[in-house]
Short mmCIF file of C-alpha atoms and ligand atoms in Angstrom, two decimals:
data_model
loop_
_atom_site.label_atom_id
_atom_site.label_comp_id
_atom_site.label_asym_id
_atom_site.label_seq_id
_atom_site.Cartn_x
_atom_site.Cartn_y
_atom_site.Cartn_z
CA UNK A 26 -19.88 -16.99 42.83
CA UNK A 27 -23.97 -17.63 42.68
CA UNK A 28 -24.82 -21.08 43.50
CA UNK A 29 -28.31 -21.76 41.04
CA UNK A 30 -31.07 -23.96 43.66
CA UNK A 31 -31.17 -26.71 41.32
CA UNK A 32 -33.62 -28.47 43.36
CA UNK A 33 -35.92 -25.32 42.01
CA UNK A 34 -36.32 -26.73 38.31
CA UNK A 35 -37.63 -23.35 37.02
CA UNK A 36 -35.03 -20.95 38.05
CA UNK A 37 -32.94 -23.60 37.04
CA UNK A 38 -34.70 -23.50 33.21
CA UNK A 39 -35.03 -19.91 33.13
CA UNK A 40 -31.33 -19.42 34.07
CA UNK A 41 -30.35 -22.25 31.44
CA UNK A 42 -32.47 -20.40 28.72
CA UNK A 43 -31.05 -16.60 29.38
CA UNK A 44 -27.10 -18.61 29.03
CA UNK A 45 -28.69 -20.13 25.43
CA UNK A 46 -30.38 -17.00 24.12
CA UNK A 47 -26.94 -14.58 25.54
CA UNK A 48 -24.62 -17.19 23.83
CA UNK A 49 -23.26 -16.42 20.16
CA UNK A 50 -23.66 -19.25 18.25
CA UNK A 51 -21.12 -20.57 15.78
CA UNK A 52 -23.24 -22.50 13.03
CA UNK A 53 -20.74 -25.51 11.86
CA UNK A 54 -22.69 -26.68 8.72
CA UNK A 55 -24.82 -24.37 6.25
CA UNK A 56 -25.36 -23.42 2.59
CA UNK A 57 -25.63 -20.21 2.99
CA UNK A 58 -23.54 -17.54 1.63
CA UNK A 59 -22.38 -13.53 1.98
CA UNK A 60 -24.55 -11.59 0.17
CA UNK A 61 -21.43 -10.51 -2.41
CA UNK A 62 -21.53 -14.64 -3.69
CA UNK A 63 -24.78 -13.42 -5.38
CA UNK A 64 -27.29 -15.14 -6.74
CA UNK A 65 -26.18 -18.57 -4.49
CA UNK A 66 -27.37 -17.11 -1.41
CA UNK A 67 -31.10 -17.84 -1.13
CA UNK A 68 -33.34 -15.89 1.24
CA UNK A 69 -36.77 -15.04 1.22
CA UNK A 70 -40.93 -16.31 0.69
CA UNK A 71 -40.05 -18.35 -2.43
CA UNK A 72 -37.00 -19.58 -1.44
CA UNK A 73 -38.34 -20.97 1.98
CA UNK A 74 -41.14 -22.29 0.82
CA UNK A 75 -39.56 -24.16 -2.19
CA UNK A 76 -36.93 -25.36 0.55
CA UNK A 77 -36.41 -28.87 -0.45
CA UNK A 78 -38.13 -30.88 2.57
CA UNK A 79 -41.25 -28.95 1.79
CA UNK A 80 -41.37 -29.95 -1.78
CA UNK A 81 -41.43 -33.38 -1.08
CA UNK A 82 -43.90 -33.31 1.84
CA UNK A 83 -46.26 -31.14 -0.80
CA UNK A 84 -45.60 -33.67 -3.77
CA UNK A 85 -47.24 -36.52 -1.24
CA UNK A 86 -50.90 -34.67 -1.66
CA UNK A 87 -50.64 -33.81 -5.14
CA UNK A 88 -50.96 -36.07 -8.40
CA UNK A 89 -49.44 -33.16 -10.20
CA UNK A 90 -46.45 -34.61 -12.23
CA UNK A 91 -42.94 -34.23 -10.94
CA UNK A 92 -41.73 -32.20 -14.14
CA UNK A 93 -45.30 -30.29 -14.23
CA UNK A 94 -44.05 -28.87 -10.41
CA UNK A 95 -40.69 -28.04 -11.74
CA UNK A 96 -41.45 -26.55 -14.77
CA UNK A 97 -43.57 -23.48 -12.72
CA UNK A 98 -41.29 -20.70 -11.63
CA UNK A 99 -40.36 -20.21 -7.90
CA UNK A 100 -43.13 -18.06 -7.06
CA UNK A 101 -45.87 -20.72 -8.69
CA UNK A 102 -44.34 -23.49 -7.11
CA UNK A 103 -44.46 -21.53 -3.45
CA UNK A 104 -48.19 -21.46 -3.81
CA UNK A 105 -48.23 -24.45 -4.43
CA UNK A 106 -46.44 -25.56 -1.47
CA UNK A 107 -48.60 -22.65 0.66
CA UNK A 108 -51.65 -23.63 -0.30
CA UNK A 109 -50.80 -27.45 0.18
CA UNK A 110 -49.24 -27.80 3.16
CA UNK A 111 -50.50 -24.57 4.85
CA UNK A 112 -53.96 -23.82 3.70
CA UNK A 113 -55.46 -27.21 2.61
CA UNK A 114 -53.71 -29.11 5.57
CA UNK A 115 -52.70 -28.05 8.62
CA UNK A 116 -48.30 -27.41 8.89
CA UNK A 117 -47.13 -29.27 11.57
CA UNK A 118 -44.74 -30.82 10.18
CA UNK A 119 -41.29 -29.65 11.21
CA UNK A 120 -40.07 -28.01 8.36
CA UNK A 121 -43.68 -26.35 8.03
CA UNK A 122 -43.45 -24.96 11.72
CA UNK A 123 -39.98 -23.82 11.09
CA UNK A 124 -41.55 -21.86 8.56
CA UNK A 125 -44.12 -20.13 11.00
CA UNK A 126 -41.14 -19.99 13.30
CA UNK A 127 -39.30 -17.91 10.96
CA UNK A 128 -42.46 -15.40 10.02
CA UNK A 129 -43.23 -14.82 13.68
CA UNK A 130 -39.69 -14.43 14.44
CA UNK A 131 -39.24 -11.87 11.66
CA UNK A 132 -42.58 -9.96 13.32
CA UNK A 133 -44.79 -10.85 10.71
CA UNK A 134 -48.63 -11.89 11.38
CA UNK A 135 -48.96 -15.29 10.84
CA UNK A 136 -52.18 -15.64 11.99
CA UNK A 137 -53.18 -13.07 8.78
CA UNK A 138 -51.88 -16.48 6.49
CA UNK A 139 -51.46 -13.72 4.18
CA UNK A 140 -48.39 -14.73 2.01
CA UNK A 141 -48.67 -11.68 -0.13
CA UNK A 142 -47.89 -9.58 2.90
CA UNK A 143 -44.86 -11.87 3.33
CA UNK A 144 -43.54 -11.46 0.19
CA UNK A 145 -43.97 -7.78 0.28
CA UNK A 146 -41.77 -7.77 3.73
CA UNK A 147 -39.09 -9.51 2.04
CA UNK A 148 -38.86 -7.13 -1.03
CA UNK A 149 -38.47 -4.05 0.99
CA UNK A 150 -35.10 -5.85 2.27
CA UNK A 151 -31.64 -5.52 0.88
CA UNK A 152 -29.61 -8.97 1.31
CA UNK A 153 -27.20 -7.57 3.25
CA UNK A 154 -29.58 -6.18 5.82
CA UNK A 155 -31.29 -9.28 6.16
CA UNK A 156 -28.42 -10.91 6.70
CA UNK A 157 -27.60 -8.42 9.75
CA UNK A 158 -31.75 -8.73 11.32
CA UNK A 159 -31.56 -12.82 10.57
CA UNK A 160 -28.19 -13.52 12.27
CA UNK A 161 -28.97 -10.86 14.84
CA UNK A 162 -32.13 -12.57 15.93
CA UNK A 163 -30.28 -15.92 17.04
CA UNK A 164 -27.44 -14.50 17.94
CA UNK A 165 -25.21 -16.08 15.55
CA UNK A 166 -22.03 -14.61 15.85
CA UNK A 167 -20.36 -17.12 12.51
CA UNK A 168 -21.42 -19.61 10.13
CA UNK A 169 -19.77 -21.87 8.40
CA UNK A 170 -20.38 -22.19 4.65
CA UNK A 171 -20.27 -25.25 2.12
CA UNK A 172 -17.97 -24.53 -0.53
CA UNK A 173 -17.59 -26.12 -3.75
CA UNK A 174 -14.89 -25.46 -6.25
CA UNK A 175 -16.37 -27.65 -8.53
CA UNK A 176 -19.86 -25.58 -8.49
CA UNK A 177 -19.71 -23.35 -11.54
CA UNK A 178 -22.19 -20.33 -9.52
CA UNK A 179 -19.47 -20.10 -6.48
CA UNK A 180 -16.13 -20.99 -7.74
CA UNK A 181 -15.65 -17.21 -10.01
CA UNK A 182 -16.67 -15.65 -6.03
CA UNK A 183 -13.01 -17.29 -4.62
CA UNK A 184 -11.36 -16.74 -8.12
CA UNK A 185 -11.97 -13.13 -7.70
CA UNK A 186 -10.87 -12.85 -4.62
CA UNK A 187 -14.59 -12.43 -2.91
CA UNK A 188 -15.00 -13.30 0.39
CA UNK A 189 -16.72 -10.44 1.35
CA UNK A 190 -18.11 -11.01 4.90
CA UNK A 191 -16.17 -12.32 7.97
CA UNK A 192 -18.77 -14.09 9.44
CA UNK A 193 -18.85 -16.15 6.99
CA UNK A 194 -16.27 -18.61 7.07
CA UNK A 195 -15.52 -21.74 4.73
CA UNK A 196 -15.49 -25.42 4.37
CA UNK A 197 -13.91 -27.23 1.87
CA UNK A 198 -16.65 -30.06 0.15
CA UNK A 199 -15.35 -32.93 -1.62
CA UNK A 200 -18.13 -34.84 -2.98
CA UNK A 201 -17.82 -33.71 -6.46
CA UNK A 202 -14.25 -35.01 -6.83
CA UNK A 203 -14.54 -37.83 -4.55
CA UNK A 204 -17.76 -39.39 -5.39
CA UNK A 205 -17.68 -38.90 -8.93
CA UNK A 206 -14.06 -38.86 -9.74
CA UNK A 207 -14.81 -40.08 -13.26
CA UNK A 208 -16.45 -36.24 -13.86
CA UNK A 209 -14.20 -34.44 -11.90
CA UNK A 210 -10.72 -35.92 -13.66
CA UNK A 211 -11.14 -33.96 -16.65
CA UNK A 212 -12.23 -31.12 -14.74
CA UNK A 213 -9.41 -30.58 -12.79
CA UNK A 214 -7.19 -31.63 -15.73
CA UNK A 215 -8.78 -28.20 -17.52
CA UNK A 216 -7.34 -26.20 -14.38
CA UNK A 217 -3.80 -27.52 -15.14
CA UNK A 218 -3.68 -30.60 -12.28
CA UNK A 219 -1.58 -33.27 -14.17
CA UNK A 220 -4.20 -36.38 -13.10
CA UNK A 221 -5.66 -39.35 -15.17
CA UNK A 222 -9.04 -41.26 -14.65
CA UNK A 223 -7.91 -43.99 -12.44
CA UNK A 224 -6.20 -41.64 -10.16
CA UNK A 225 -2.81 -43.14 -10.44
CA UNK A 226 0.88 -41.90 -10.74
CA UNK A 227 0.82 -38.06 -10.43
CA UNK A 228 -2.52 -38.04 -9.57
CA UNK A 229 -2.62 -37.96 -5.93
CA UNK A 230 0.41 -35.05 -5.57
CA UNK A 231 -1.64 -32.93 -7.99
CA UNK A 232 -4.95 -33.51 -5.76
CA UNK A 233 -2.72 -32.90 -3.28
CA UNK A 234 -1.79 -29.48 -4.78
CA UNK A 235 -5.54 -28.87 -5.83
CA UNK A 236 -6.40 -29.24 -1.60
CA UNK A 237 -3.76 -26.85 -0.43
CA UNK A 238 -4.16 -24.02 -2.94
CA UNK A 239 -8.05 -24.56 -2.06
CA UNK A 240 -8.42 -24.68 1.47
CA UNK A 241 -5.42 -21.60 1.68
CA UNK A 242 -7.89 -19.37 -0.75
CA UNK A 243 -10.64 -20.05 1.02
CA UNK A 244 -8.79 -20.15 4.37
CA UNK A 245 -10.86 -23.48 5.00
CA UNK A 246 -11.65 -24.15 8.70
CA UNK A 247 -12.35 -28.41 7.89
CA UNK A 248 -12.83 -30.24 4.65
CA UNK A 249 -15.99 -32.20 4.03
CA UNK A 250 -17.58 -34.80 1.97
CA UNK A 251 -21.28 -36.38 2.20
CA UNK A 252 -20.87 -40.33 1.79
CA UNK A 253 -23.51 -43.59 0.69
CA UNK A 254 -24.52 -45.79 3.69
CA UNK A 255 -22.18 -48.33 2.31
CA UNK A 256 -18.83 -46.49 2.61
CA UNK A 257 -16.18 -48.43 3.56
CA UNK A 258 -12.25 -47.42 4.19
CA UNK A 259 -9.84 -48.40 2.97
CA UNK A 260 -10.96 -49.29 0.00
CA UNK A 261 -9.21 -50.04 -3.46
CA UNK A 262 -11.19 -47.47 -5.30
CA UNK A 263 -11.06 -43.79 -6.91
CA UNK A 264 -12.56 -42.48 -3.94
CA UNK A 265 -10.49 -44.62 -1.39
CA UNK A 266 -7.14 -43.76 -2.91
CA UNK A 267 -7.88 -40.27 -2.85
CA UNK A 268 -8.91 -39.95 0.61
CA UNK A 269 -5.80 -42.38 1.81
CA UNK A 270 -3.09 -40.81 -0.62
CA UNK A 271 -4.44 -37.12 -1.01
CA UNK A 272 -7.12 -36.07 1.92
CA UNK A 273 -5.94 -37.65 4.74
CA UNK A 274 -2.09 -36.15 4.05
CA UNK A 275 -3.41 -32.96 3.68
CA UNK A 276 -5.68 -32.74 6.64
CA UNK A 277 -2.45 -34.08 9.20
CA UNK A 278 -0.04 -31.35 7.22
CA UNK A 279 -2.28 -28.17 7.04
CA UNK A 280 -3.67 -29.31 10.65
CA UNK A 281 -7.26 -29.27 8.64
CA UNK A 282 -10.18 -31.77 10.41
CA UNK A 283 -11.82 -34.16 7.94
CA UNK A 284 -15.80 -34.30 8.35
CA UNK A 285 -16.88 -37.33 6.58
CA UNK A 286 -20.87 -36.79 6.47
CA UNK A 287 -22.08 -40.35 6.35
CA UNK A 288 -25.36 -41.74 5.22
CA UNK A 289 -26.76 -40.36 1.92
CA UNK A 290 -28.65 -42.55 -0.38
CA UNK A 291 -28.53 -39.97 -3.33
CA UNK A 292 -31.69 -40.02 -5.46
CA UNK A 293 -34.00 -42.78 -4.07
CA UNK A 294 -36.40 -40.74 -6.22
CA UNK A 295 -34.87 -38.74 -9.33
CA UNK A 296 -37.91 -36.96 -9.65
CA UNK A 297 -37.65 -34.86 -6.83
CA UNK A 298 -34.32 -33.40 -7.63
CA UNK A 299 -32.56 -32.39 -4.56
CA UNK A 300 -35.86 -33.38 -2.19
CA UNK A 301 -35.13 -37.32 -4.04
CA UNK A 302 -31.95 -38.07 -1.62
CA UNK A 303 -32.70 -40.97 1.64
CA UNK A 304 -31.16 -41.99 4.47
CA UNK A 305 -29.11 -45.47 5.21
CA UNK A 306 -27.31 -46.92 7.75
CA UNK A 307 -23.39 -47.01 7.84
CA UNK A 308 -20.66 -48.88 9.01
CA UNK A 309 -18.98 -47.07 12.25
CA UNK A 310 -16.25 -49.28 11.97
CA UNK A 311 -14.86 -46.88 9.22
CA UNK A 312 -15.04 -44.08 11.66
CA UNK A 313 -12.74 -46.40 14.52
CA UNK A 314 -10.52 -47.21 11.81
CA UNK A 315 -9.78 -43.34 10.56
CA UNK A 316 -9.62 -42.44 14.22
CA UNK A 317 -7.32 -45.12 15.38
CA UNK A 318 -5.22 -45.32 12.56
CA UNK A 319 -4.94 -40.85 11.99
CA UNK A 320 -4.68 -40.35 16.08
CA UNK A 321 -2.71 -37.00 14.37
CA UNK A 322 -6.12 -36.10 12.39
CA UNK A 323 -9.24 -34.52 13.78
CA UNK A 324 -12.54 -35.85 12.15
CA UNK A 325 -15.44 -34.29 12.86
CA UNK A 326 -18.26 -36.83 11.95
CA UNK A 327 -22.50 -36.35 11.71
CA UNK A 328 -24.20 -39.71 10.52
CA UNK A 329 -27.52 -39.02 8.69
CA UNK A 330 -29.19 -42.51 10.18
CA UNK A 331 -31.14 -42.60 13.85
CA UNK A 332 -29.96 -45.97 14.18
CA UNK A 333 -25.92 -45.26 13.88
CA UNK A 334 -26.48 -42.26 16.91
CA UNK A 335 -25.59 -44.76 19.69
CA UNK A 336 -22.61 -46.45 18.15
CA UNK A 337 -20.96 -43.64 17.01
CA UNK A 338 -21.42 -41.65 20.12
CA UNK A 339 -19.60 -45.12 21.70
CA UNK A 340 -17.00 -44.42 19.29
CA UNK A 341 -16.67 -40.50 20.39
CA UNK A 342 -15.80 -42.11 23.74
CA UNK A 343 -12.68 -44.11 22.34
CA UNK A 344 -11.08 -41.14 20.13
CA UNK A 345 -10.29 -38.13 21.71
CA UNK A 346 -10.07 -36.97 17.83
CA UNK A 347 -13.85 -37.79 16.92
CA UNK A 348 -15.90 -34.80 17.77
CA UNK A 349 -19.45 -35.63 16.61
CA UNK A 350 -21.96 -32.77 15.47
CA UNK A 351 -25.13 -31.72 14.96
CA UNK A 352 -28.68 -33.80 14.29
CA UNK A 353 -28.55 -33.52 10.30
CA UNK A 354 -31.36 -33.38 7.89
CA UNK A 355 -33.82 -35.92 8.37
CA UNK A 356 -32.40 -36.39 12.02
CA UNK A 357 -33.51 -32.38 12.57
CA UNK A 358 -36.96 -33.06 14.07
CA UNK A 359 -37.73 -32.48 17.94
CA UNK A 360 -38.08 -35.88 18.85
CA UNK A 361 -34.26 -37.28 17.47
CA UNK A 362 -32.83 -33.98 18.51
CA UNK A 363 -33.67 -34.68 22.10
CA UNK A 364 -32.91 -38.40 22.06
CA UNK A 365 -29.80 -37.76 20.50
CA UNK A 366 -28.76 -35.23 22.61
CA UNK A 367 -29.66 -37.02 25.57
CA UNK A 368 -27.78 -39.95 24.64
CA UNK A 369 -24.79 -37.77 23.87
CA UNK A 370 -24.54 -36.01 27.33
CA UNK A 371 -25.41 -39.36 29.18
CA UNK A 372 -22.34 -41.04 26.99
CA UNK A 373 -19.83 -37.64 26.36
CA UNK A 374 -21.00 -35.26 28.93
CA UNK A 375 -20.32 -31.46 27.41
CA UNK A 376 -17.61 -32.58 24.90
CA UNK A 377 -19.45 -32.82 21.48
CA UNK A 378 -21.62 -29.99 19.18
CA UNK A 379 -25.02 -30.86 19.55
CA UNK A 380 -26.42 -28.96 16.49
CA UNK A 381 -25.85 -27.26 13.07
CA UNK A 382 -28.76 -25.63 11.34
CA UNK A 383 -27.46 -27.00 7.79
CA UNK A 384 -29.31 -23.88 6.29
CA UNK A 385 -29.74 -23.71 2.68
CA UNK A 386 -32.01 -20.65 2.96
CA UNK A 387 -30.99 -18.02 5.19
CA UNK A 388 -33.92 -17.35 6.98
CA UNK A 389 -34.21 -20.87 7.90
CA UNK A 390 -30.75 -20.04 10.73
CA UNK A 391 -34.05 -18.65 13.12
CA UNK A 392 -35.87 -21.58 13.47
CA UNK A 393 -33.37 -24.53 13.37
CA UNK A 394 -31.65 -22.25 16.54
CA UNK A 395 -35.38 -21.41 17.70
CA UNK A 396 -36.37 -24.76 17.93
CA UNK A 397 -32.56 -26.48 18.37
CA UNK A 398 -32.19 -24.38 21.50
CA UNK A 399 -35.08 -25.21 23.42
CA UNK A 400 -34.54 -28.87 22.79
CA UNK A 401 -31.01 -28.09 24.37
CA UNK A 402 -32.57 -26.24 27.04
CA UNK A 403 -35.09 -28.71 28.52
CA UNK A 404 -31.88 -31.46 27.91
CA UNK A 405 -29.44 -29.61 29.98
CA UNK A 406 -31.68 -28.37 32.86
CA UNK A 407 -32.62 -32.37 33.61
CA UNK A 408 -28.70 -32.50 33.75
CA UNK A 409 -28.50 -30.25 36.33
CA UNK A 410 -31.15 -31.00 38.24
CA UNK A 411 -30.21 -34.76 37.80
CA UNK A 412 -26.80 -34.23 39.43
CA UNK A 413 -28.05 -31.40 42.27
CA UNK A 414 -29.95 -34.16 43.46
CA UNK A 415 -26.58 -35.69 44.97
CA UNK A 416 -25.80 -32.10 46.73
CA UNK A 417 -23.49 -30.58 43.49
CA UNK A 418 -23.32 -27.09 43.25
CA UNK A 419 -23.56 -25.41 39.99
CA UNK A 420 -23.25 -21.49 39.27
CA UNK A 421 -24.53 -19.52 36.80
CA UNK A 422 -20.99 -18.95 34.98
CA UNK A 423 -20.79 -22.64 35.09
CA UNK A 424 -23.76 -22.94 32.90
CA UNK A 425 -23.05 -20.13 30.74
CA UNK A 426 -19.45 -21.43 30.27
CA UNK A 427 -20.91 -24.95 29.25
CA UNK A 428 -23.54 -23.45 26.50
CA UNK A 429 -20.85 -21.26 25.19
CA UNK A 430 -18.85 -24.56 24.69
CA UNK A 431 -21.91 -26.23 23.28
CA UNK A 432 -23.31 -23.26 20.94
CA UNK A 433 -19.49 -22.41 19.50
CA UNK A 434 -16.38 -23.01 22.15
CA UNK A 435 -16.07 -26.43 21.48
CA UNK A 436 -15.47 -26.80 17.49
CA UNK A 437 -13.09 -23.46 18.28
CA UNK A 438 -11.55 -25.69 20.82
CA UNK A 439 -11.10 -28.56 18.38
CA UNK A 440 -10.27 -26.49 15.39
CA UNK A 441 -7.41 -25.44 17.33
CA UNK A 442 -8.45 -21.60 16.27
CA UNK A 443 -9.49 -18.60 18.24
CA UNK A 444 -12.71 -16.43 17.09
O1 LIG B 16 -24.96 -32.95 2.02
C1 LIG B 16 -25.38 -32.09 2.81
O2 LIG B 16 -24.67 -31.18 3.29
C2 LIG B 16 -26.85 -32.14 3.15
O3 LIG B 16 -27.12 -31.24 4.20
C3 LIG B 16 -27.67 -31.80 1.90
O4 LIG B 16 -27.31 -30.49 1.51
C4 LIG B 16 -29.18 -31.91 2.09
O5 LIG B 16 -29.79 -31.70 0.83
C5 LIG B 16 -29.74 -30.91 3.05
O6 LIG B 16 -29.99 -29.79 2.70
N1 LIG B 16 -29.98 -31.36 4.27
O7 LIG B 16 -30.51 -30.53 5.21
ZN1 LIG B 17 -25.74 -29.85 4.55
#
């Protein structure tokens, strides 16, 4: 076995970099789809420059009116963005350098700023292809998708039977039934589940039903559900009953985690749509209260707020069952990726999954792994050169074996699957 010199920092990095680029990344949290879901998997110039965080950086330049911007099509509203935050201002911000990340990655000239030429790349590509060059470059070897049965574009995909590509695999989101139950009742009544608007009497064995005949068709790896800053459970509410009475019984019976995404101020700003959603901070004393009182149930948790990171990484340390993930959405920027995953190896050591890419456009799987990995990289070789310092050993299969666990192993691990 090959002892690494970890008193030489470099070889050190440069073997810790090789293990990161070799390992096949499972991607826990995207919203991307297989190219047979259609016209829900976005890829592409327009699409990633109409990406949401771009809009609303752009929309802080212009006077333009919100409903002016959205009334363009795609392609207007990418120059718009282009010309904005790339031509008339210098992209530095994150989401603009993940788009020059992405270009470069592709082999396209960015220095040419020629978005025509971009565009003209993309439309000599089939989706499938693209999906095949994209995944290939960042050696993802499976995503996981977002999936909706509520969302009228996907649902006819799993009616039909249309899965399509093993790579992609699914998770089952809740929001639409348990944020806005007072929509979804009626809904679900339509598809013959037998439940009223307060969610009482048969109401919680017919969500019950609704969960397993969802997450078998889709074959759902965890089911998931973005929540307000101020969620609390238990709680005597639509949304509490169903998560005691329906979620939580399903999750400990089909041996299914429950990912409560916590956080999400929806629509601080209507105006700009999907880009109009802010950050708060939560309660982690909802998280020790599903772990200690569902030891049976597996929750993996991300918390959108910077200033929940420390508690809830306390909390991994108390329940074996809370496997925290990823640095999501607004916590996706270079400088919270490395604090938090710092603070996560000081406080957990190897056991958590320091990053998803959450990609709504495919592309954008190259530079959240691009960028996520380096961040990783300069994290973990301080690690080991922090603890060769006291005469440990480490080898090179040691390292590779703790990426792998980082970049995939360790939600297979705690999904209780094999690839
Ligand atoms: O709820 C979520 O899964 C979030 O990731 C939202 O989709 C958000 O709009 C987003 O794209 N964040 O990156
Ligand atoms: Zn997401």
């Amino acid at each position: 076995m090959a002892f690494v010199d970890l008193r030489d920092r470099a070889s050190v990095s440069d073997m810790v970099g090789r293990a990161l680029a070799d390992a096949r990344i499972t991607d826990i949290h995207t919203h991307i789809y297989p190219p047979s879901f259609g016209s829900i998997l976005l890829w592409g110039m327009d699409e990633i420059l109409t990406f949401h965080y771009l809009v609303a950086e752009t929309m802080r330049w212009l006077d333009m009116p919100y409903d002016d911007f959205w009334k363009l099509s795609k392609h207007e509203q990418a120059d718009v963005v282009w010309k904005t935050l790339f031509i008339d201002h210098s992209p530095v911000s994150e989401a603009c350098r993940g788009v020059l990340t992405m270009l470069d990655a592709l082999g396209l000239d960015v220095s040419s700023r020629d978005i025509e030429s971009y565009r003209a790349y993309f439309a000599r590509k089939r989706a499938e292809e693209h999906v095949d060059d994209v995944f290939g470059l960042v050696n993802i070897d499976s995503v996981v998708m977002t999936n909706d049965p509520f969302d009228d574009l996907e649902r006819p995909s799993w009616l039909a039977g249309r899965q399509g590509d093993p790579r992609f695999h699914a998770a089952l989101r809740l929001d639409a039934m348990l944020n806005s139950w007072e929509t979804a009742a009626p809904v679900l009544r339509g598809w013959g589940y037998k439940v009223d608007d307060a969610a009482a009497g048969q109401s919680a064995s017919e969500v019950r039903r609704f969960l397993k005949e969802w997450i078998d068709r889709m074959d759902a790896f965890y089911m998931a559900v973005s929540l307000p800053p101020s969620f609390l459970f238990p709680e005597d509410s639509a949304r509490g009953r169903l998560i005691e009475e329906c979620v939580l019984p399903i999750a400990a019976e089909m041996n299914v985690p429950f990912a409560p995404m916590i956080g999400v101020k929806k629509q601080v700003n209507p105006g700009l749509m999907l880009a109009g959603d802010s950050v708060g901070k939560c309660s982690i004393d909802v998280i020790e209260y599903l772990c200690r009182n569902y030891p049976e149930i597996r929750f993996l948790v991300t918390i959108l707020s910077r200033e929940n990171q420390h508690e809830l990484c306390v909390a991994a340390r108390k329940f074996r069952n809370l496997m925290v993930f990823g640095c999501w959405w607004f916590l996706n920027s270079p400088s919270i990726i490395e604090e938090m995953t710092r603070m996560r190896l000081e406080l957990l050591g190897l056991s958590v999954i320091p990053q998803h890419s959450d990609a709504r456009v495919l592309d954008q799987v190259i530079y959240k792994w691009i960028h996520s990995r380096r961040i990783i990289g300069q994290v973990l070789t301080d690690k080991y050169c922090d603890i060769a310092e006291t005469g440990w050993l480490v080898s090179e299969d040691d390292i590779r074996r703790d990426v792998d666990g980082l970049l995939g192993g360790n939600f297979w691990r705690f999904l209780g699957r094999s690839k």
